[in-house]
Tab-separated table of C-alpha atoms in Angstrom:
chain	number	residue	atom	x	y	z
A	8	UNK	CA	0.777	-22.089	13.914
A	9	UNK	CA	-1.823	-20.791	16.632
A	10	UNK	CA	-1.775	-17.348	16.886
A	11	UNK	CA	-4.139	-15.436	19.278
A	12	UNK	CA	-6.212	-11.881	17.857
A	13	UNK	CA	-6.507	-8.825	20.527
A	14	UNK	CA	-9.600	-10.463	22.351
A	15	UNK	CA	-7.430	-13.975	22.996
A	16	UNK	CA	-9.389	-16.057	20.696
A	17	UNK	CA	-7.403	-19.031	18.990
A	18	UNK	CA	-7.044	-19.109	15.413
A	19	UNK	CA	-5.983	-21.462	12.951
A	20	UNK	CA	-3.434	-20.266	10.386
A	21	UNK	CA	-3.242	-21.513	7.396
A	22	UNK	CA	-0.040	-20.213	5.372
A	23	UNK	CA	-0.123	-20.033	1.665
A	24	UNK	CA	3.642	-20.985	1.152
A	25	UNK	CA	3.296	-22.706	-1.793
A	26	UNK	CA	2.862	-19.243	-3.225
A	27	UNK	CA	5.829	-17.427	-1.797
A	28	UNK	CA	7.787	-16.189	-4.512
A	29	UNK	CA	11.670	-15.949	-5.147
A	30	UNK	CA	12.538	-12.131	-3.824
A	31	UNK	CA	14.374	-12.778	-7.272
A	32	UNK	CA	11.529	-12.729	-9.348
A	33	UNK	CA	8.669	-10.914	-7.479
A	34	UNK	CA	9.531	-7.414	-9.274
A	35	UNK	CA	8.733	-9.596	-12.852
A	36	UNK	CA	4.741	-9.108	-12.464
A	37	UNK	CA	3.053	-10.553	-15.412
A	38	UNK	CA	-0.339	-8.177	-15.606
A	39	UNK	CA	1.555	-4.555	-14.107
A	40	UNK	CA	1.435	-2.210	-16.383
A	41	UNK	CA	3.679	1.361	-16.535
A	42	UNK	CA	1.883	3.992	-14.414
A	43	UNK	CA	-0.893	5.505	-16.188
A	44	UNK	CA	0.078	8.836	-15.087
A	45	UNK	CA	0.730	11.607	-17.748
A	46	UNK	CA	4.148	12.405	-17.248
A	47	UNK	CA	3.385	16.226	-17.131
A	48	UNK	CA	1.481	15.758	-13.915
A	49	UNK	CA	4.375	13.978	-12.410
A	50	UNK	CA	6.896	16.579	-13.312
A	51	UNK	CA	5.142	19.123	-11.851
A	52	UNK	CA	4.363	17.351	-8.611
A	53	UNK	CA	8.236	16.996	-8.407
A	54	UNK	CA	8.797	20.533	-9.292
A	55	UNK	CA	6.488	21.504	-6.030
A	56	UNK	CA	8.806	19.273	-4.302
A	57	UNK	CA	11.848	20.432	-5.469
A	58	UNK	CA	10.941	23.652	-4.839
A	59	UNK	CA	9.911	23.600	-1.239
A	60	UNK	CA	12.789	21.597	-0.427
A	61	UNK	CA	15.400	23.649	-2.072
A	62	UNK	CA	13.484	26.706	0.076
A	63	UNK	CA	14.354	24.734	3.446
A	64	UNK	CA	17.477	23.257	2.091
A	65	UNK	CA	18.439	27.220	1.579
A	66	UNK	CA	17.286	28.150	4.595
A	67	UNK	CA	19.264	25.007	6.917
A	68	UNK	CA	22.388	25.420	4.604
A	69	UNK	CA	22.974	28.825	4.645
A	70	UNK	CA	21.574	30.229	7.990
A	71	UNK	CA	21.953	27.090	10.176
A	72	UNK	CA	24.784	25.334	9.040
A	73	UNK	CA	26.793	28.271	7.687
A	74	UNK	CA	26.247	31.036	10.115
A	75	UNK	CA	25.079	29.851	13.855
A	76	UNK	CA	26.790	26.567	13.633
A	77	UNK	CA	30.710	27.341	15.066
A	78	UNK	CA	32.189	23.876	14.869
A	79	UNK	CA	33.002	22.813	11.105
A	80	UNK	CA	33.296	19.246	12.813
A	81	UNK	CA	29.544	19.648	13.591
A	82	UNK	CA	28.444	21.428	10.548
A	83	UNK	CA	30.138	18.787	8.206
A	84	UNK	CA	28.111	16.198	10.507
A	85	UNK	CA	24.872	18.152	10.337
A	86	UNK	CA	25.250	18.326	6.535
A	87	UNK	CA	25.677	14.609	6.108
A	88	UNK	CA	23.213	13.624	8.054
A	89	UNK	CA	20.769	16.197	6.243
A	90	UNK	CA	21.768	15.082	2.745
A	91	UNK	CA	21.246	11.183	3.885
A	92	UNK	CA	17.807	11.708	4.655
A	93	UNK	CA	17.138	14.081	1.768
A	94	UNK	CA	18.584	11.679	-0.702
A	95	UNK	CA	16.285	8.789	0.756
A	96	UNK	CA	13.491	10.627	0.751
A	97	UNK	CA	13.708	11.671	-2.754
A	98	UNK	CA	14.885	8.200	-4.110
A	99	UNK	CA	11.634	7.000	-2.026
A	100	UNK	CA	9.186	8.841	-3.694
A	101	UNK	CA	10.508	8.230	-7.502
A	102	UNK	CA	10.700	4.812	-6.725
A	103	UNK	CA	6.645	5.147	-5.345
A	104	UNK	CA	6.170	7.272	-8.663
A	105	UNK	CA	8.090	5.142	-10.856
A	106	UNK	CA	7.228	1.448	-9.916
A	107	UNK	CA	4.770	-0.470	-11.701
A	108	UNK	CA	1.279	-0.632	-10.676
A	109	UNK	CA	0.353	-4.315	-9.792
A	110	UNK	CA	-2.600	-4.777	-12.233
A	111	UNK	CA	-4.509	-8.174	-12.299
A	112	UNK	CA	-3.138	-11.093	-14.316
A	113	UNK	CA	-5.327	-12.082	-17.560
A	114	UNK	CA	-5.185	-15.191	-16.207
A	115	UNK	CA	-8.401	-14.071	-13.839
A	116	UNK	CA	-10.137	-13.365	-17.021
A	117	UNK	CA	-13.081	-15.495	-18.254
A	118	UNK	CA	-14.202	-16.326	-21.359
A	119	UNK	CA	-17.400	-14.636	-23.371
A	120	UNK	CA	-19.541	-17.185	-23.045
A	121	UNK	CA	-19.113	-16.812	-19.223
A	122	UNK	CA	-19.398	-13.454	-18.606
A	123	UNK	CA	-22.280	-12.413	-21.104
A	124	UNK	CA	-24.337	-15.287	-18.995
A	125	UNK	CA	-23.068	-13.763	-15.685
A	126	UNK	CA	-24.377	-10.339	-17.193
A	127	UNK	CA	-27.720	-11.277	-18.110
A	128	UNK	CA	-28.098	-11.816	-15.093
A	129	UNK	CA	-27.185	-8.996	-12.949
A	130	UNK	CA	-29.660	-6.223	-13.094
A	131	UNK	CA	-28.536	-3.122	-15.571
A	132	UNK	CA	-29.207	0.481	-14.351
A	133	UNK	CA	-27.658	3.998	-15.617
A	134	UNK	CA	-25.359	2.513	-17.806
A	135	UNK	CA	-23.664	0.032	-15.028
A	136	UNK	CA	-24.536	-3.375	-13.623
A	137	UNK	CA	-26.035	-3.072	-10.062
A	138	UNK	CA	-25.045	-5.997	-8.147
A	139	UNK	CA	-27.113	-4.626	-5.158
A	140	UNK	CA	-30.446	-4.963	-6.603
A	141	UNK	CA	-30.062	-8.637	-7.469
A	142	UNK	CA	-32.686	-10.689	-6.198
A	143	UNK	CA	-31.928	-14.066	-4.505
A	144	UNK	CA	-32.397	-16.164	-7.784
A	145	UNK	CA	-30.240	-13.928	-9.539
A	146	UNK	CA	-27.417	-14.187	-6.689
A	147	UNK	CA	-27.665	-17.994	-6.546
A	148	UNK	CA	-27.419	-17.849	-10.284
A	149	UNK	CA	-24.135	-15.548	-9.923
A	150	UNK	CA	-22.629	-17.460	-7.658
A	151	UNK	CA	-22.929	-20.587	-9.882
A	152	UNK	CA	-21.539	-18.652	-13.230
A	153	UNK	CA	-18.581	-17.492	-10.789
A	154	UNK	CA	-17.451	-20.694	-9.575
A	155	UNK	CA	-17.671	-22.072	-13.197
A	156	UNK	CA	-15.489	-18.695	-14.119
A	157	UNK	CA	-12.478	-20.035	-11.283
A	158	UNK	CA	-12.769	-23.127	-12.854
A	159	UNK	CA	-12.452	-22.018	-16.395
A	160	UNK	CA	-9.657	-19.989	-15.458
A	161	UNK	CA	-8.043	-22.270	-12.893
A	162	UNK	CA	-7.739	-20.015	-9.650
A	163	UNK	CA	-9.372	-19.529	-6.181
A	164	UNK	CA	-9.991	-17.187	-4.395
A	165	UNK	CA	-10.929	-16.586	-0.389
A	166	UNK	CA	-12.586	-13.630	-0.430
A	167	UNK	CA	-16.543	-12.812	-1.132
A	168	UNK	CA	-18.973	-9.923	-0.813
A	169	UNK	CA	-21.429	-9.447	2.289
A	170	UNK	CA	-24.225	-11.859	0.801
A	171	UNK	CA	-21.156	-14.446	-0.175
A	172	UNK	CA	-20.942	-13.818	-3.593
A	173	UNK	CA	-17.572	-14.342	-5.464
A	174	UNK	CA	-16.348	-10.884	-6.336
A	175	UNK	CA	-15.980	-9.942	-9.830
A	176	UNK	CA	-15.582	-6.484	-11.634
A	177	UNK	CA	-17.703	-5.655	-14.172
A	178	UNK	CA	-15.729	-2.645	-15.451
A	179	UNK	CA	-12.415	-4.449	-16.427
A	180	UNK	CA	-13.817	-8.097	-17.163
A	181	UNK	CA	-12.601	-10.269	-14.313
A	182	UNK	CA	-12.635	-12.101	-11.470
A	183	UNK	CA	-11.041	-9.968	-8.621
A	184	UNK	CA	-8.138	-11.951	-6.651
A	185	UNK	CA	-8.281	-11.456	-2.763
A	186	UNK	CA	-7.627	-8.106	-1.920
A	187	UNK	CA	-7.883	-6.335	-5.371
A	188	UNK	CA	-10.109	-3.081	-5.677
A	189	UNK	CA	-11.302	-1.143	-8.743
A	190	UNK	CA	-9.983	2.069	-8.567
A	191	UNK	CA	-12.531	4.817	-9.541
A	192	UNK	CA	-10.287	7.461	-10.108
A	193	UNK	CA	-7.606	5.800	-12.423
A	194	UNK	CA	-10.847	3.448	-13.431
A	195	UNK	CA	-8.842	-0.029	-13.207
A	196	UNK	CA	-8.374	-3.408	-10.487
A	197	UNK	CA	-4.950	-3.004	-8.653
A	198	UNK	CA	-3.729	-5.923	-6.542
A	199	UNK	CA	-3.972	-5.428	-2.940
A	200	UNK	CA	-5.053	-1.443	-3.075
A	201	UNK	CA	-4.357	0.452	-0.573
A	202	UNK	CA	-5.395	3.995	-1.924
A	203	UNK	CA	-5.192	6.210	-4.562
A	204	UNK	CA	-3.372	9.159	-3.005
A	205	UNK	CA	-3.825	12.746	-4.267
A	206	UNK	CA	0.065	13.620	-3.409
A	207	UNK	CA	1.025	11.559	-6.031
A	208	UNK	CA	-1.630	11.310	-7.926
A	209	UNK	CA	-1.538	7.714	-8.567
A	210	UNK	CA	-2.576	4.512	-6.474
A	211	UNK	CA	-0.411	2.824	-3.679
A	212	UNK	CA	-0.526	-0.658	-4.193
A	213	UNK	CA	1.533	-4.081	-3.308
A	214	UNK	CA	4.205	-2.815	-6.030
A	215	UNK	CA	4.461	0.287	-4.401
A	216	UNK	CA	3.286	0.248	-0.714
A	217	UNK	CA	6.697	-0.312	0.559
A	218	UNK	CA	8.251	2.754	-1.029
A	219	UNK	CA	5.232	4.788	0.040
A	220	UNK	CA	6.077	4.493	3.515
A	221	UNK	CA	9.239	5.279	2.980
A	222	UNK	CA	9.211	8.235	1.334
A	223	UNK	CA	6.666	9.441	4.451
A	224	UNK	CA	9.196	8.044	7.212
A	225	UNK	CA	12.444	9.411	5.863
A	226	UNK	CA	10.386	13.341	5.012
A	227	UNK	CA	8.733	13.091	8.789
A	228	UNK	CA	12.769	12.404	10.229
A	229	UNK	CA	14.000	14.924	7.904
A	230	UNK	CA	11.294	17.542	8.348
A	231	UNK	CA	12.376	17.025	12.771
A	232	UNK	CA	15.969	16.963	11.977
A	233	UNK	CA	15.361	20.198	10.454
A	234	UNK	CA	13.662	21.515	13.907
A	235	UNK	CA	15.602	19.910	16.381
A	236	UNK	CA	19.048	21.365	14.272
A	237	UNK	CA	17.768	24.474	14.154
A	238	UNK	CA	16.854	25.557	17.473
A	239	UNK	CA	20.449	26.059	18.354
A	240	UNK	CA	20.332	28.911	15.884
A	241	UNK	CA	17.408	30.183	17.612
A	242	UNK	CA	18.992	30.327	21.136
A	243	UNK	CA	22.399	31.901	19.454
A	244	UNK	CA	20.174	34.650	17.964
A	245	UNK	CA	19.138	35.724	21.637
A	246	UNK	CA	22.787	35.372	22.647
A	247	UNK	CA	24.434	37.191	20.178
A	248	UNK	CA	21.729	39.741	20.262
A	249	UNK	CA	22.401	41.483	16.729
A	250	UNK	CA	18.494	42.225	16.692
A	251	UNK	CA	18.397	44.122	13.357
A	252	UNK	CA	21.016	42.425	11.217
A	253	UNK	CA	19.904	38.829	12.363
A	254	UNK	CA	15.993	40.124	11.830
A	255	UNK	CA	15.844	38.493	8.406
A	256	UNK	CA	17.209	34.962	9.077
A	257	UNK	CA	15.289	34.533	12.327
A	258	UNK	CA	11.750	35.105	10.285
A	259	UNK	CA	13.565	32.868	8.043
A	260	UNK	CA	13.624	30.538	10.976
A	261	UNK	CA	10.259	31.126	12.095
A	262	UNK	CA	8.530	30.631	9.139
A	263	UNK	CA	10.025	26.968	8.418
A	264	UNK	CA	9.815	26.289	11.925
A	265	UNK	CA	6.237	26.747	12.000
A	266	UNK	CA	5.800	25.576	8.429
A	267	UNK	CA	8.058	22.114	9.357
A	268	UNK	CA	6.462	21.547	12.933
A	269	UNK	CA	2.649	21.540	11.333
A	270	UNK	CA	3.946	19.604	8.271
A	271	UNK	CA	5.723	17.397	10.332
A	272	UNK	CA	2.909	16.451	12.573
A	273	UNK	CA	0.437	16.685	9.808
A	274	UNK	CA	-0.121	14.789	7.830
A	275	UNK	CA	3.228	12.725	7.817
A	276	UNK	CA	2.715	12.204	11.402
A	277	UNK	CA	-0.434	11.372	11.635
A	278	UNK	CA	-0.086	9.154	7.981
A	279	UNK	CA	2.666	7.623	9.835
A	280	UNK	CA	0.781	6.311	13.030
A	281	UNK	CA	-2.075	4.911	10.814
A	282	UNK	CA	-0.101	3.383	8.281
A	283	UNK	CA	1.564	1.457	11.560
A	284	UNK	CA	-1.868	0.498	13.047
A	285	UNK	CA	-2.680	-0.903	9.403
A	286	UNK	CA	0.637	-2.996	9.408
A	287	UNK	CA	-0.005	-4.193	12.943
A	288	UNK	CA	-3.657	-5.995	11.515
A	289	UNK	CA	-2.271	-6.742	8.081
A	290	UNK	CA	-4.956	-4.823	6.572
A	291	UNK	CA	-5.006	-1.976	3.541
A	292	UNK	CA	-6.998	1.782	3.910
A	293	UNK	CA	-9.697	0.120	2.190
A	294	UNK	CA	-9.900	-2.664	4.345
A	295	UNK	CA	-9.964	-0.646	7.663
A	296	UNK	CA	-13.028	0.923	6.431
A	297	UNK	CA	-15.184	-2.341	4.722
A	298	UNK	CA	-12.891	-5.361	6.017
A	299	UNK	CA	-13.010	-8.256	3.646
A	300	UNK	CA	-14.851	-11.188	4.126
A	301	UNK	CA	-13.977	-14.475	3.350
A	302	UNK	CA	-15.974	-17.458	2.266
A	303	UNK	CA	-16.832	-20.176	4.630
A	304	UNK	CA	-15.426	-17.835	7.815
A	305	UNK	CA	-16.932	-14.177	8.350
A	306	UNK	CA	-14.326	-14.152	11.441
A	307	UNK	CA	-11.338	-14.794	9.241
A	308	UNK	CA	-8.645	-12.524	8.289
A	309	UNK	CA	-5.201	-11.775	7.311
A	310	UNK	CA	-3.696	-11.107	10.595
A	311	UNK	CA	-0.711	-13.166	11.244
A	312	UNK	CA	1.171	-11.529	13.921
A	313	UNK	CA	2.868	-7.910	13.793
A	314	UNK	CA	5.870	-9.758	12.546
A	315	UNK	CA	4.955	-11.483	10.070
A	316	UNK	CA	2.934	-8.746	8.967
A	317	UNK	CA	5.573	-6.440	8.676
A	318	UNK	CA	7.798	-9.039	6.910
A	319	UNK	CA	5.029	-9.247	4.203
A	320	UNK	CA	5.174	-5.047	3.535
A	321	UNK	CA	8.842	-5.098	4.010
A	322	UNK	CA	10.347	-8.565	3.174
A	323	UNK	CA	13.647	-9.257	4.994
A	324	UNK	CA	17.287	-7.638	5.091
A	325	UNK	CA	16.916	-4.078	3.347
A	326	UNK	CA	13.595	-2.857	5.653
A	327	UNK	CA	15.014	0.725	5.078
A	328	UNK	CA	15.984	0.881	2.066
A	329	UNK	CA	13.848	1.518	-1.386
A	330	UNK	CA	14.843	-1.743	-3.325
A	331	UNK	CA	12.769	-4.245	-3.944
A	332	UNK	CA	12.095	-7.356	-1.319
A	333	UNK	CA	8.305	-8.333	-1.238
A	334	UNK	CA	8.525	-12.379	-0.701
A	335	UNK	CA	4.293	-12.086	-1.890
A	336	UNK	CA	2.863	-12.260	-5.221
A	337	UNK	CA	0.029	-9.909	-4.523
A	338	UNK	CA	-2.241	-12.041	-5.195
A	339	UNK	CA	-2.313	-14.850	-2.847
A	340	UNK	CA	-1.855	-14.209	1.167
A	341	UNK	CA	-1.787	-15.936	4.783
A	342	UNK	CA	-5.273	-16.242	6.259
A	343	UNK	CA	-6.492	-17.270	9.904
A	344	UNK	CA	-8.799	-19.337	9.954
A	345	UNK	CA	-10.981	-19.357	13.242
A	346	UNK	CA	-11.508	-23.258	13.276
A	347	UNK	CA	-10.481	-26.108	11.658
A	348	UNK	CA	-13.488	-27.368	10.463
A	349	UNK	CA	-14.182	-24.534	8.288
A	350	UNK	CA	-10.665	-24.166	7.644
A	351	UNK	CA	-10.347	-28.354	5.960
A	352	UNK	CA	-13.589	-27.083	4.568
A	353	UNK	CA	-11.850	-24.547	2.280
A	354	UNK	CA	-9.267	-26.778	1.870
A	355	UNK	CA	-11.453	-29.325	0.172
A	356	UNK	CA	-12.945	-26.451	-2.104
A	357	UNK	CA	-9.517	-26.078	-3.449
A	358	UNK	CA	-8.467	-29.789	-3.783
A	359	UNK	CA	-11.326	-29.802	-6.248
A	360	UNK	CA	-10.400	-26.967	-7.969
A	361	UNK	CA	-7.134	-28.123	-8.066
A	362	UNK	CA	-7.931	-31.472	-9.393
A	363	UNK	CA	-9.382	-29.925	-12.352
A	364	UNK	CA	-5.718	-27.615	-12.872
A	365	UNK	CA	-2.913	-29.559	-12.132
A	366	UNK	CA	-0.772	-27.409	-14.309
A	367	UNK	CA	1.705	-24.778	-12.870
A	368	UNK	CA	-0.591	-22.586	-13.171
A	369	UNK	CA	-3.435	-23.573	-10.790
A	370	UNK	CA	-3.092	-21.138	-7.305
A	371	UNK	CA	-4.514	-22.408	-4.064
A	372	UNK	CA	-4.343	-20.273	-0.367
């Protein structure tokens, strides 16, 4: 497949289907581990929710639907409408709350021997290793230790640091698959991190991601379904003109108009338009602000066409709903390749590593 980037620049694709998973069995991830959230935290994030919600709920039930609406033919169709997006919404968000964070498999774990000789020699400061201040014997000297570490544990990987380096965290113990980032605030690797958000308090990851913009896209419709319903109560308040017995449920109005317009706008509007510009170039939060690098081609990356990256957030068939259909591992993705000299170069990388794993268990990209 040649596929051309914004500027018109050909690239060779390269597509890791050998590692597309059964839609069956992507859900059964091997290293993801229950969220690591206390559940006190969570319930009272959901109580803020439920509380704000039942407020507008209150308000769009009892002023809008039950008083300025005349039709019960529209109100029943106002309610149902209301309630659908409510209901996804909320099954959305426990379903971002509730899923499993994608950890990393222990498979990408080397022995002792292998990472006590990577560690002597990375320089030590402050209590942490400081990959930064390695000099160029010492990075030559990494390098070697981490290819012997995908060896030893039978995997490849694509992506490297800014002086090609294979990445590995020192924290948790591993090599990092493409894509992975250590989280500082939950202090552990999650596969293909996006961001730990502060809504939710936890990190929005492959397992997640999908849910995550769900739960923003059905609260930003439901948040202007609220505004564009209501503003017939609005005009009927100047038409009826009951000034002092209507006082009440117009500042009702007001209030959640105002409140709902700047919520709606920010920052589920805004999250929404970023999170689409992300999709568009296949790429995470983390990656818009330090793209990733991969080895043997500083000009690759993981953009394979809006479609197929919105296929590999959303799988195929139930785009809108919160169930489960990632066809992608996490682990492994698609990469474009900017010739194909560098791209049978990696190729040949992997038939070696391969050679030395032909178990199941050996991964290529």
């Amino acid at each position: 497949m040649v596929l051309k980037n914004l500027r018109g620049s050909e690239r060779i694709s390269w597509k890791a289907s050998e590692h597309r998973m059964d839609p069956n069995k992507v859900s059964q991830y091997p290293s993801c581990h229950p969220t690591d959230i206390p559940m006190d935290d969570v319930s009272d994030f959901l109580q803020k929710i439920s509380d704000e919600n039942n407020f507008r709920l209150y308000v769009y039930i009892k002023v809008t639907i039950g008083y300025y609406v005349q039709s019960h033919v529209q109100a029943t169709i106002y309610l149902i409408i209301s309630s659908f997006l409510f209901v996804m919404s909320m099954w959305s968000l426990a379903k971002t709350l509730f899923t499993k964070v994608g950890r990393v498999p222990e498979k990408y774990r080397p022995s002792k021997e292998l990472e006590d000789r990577l560690k002597a020699v990375t320089p030590y400061e402050n209590n942490r290793y400081v990959v930064e201040k390695s000099t160029p014997v010492q990075l030559k000297q990494q390098n070697i230790i981490l290819e012997e570490m995908c060896t030893f544990c039978k995997v490849v990987v694509a992506e490297c640091d800014q002086v090609g380096r294979l990445k590995y965290c020192y924290e948790c113990g591993h090599i990092k698959p493409d894509r992975t980032r250590h989280c500082s605030s939950c202090g552990k690797c999650c596969i293909k991190y996006d961001h730990h958000c502060p809504w939710i308090n936890m990190c929005v990851t492959h397992a997640n991601y999908k849910y995550f913009l769900l739960y923003i896209i059905y609260t930003s419709i439901l948040v202007y379904w609220y505004l564009l319903t209501s503003l017939e109560g609005a005009v009927r308040y100047f038409i009826i003109q009951k000034w002092k017995e209507d006082l009440w449920k117009i500042l009702y109005y007001l209030f959640s108009f105002i409140a709902g317009g700047v919520f709606g706008y920010y920052p589920l509007g805004e999250l929404i338009i970023f999170h689409y510009q992300l999709i568009s170039l296949n790429e995470t939060t983390v990656e818009q602000t330090k793209p990733a690098v991969l080895r043997f081609d500083n000009a690759a990356d993981y953009n394979m066409g809006k479609w197929n990256n919105f296929r590999a957030v959303f799988g195929w068939g139930v785009w809108m709903w919160p169930i489960e259909s990632n066809e992608q591992d996490g682990l492994h993705f698609d990469i474009r390749y900017v010739s194909t000299q560098q791209r049978n170069r990696f190729v040949r990388i992997e038939e070696e590593q391969s050679s030395s794993a032909p178990s199941a268990d050996s991964s290529t990209h």
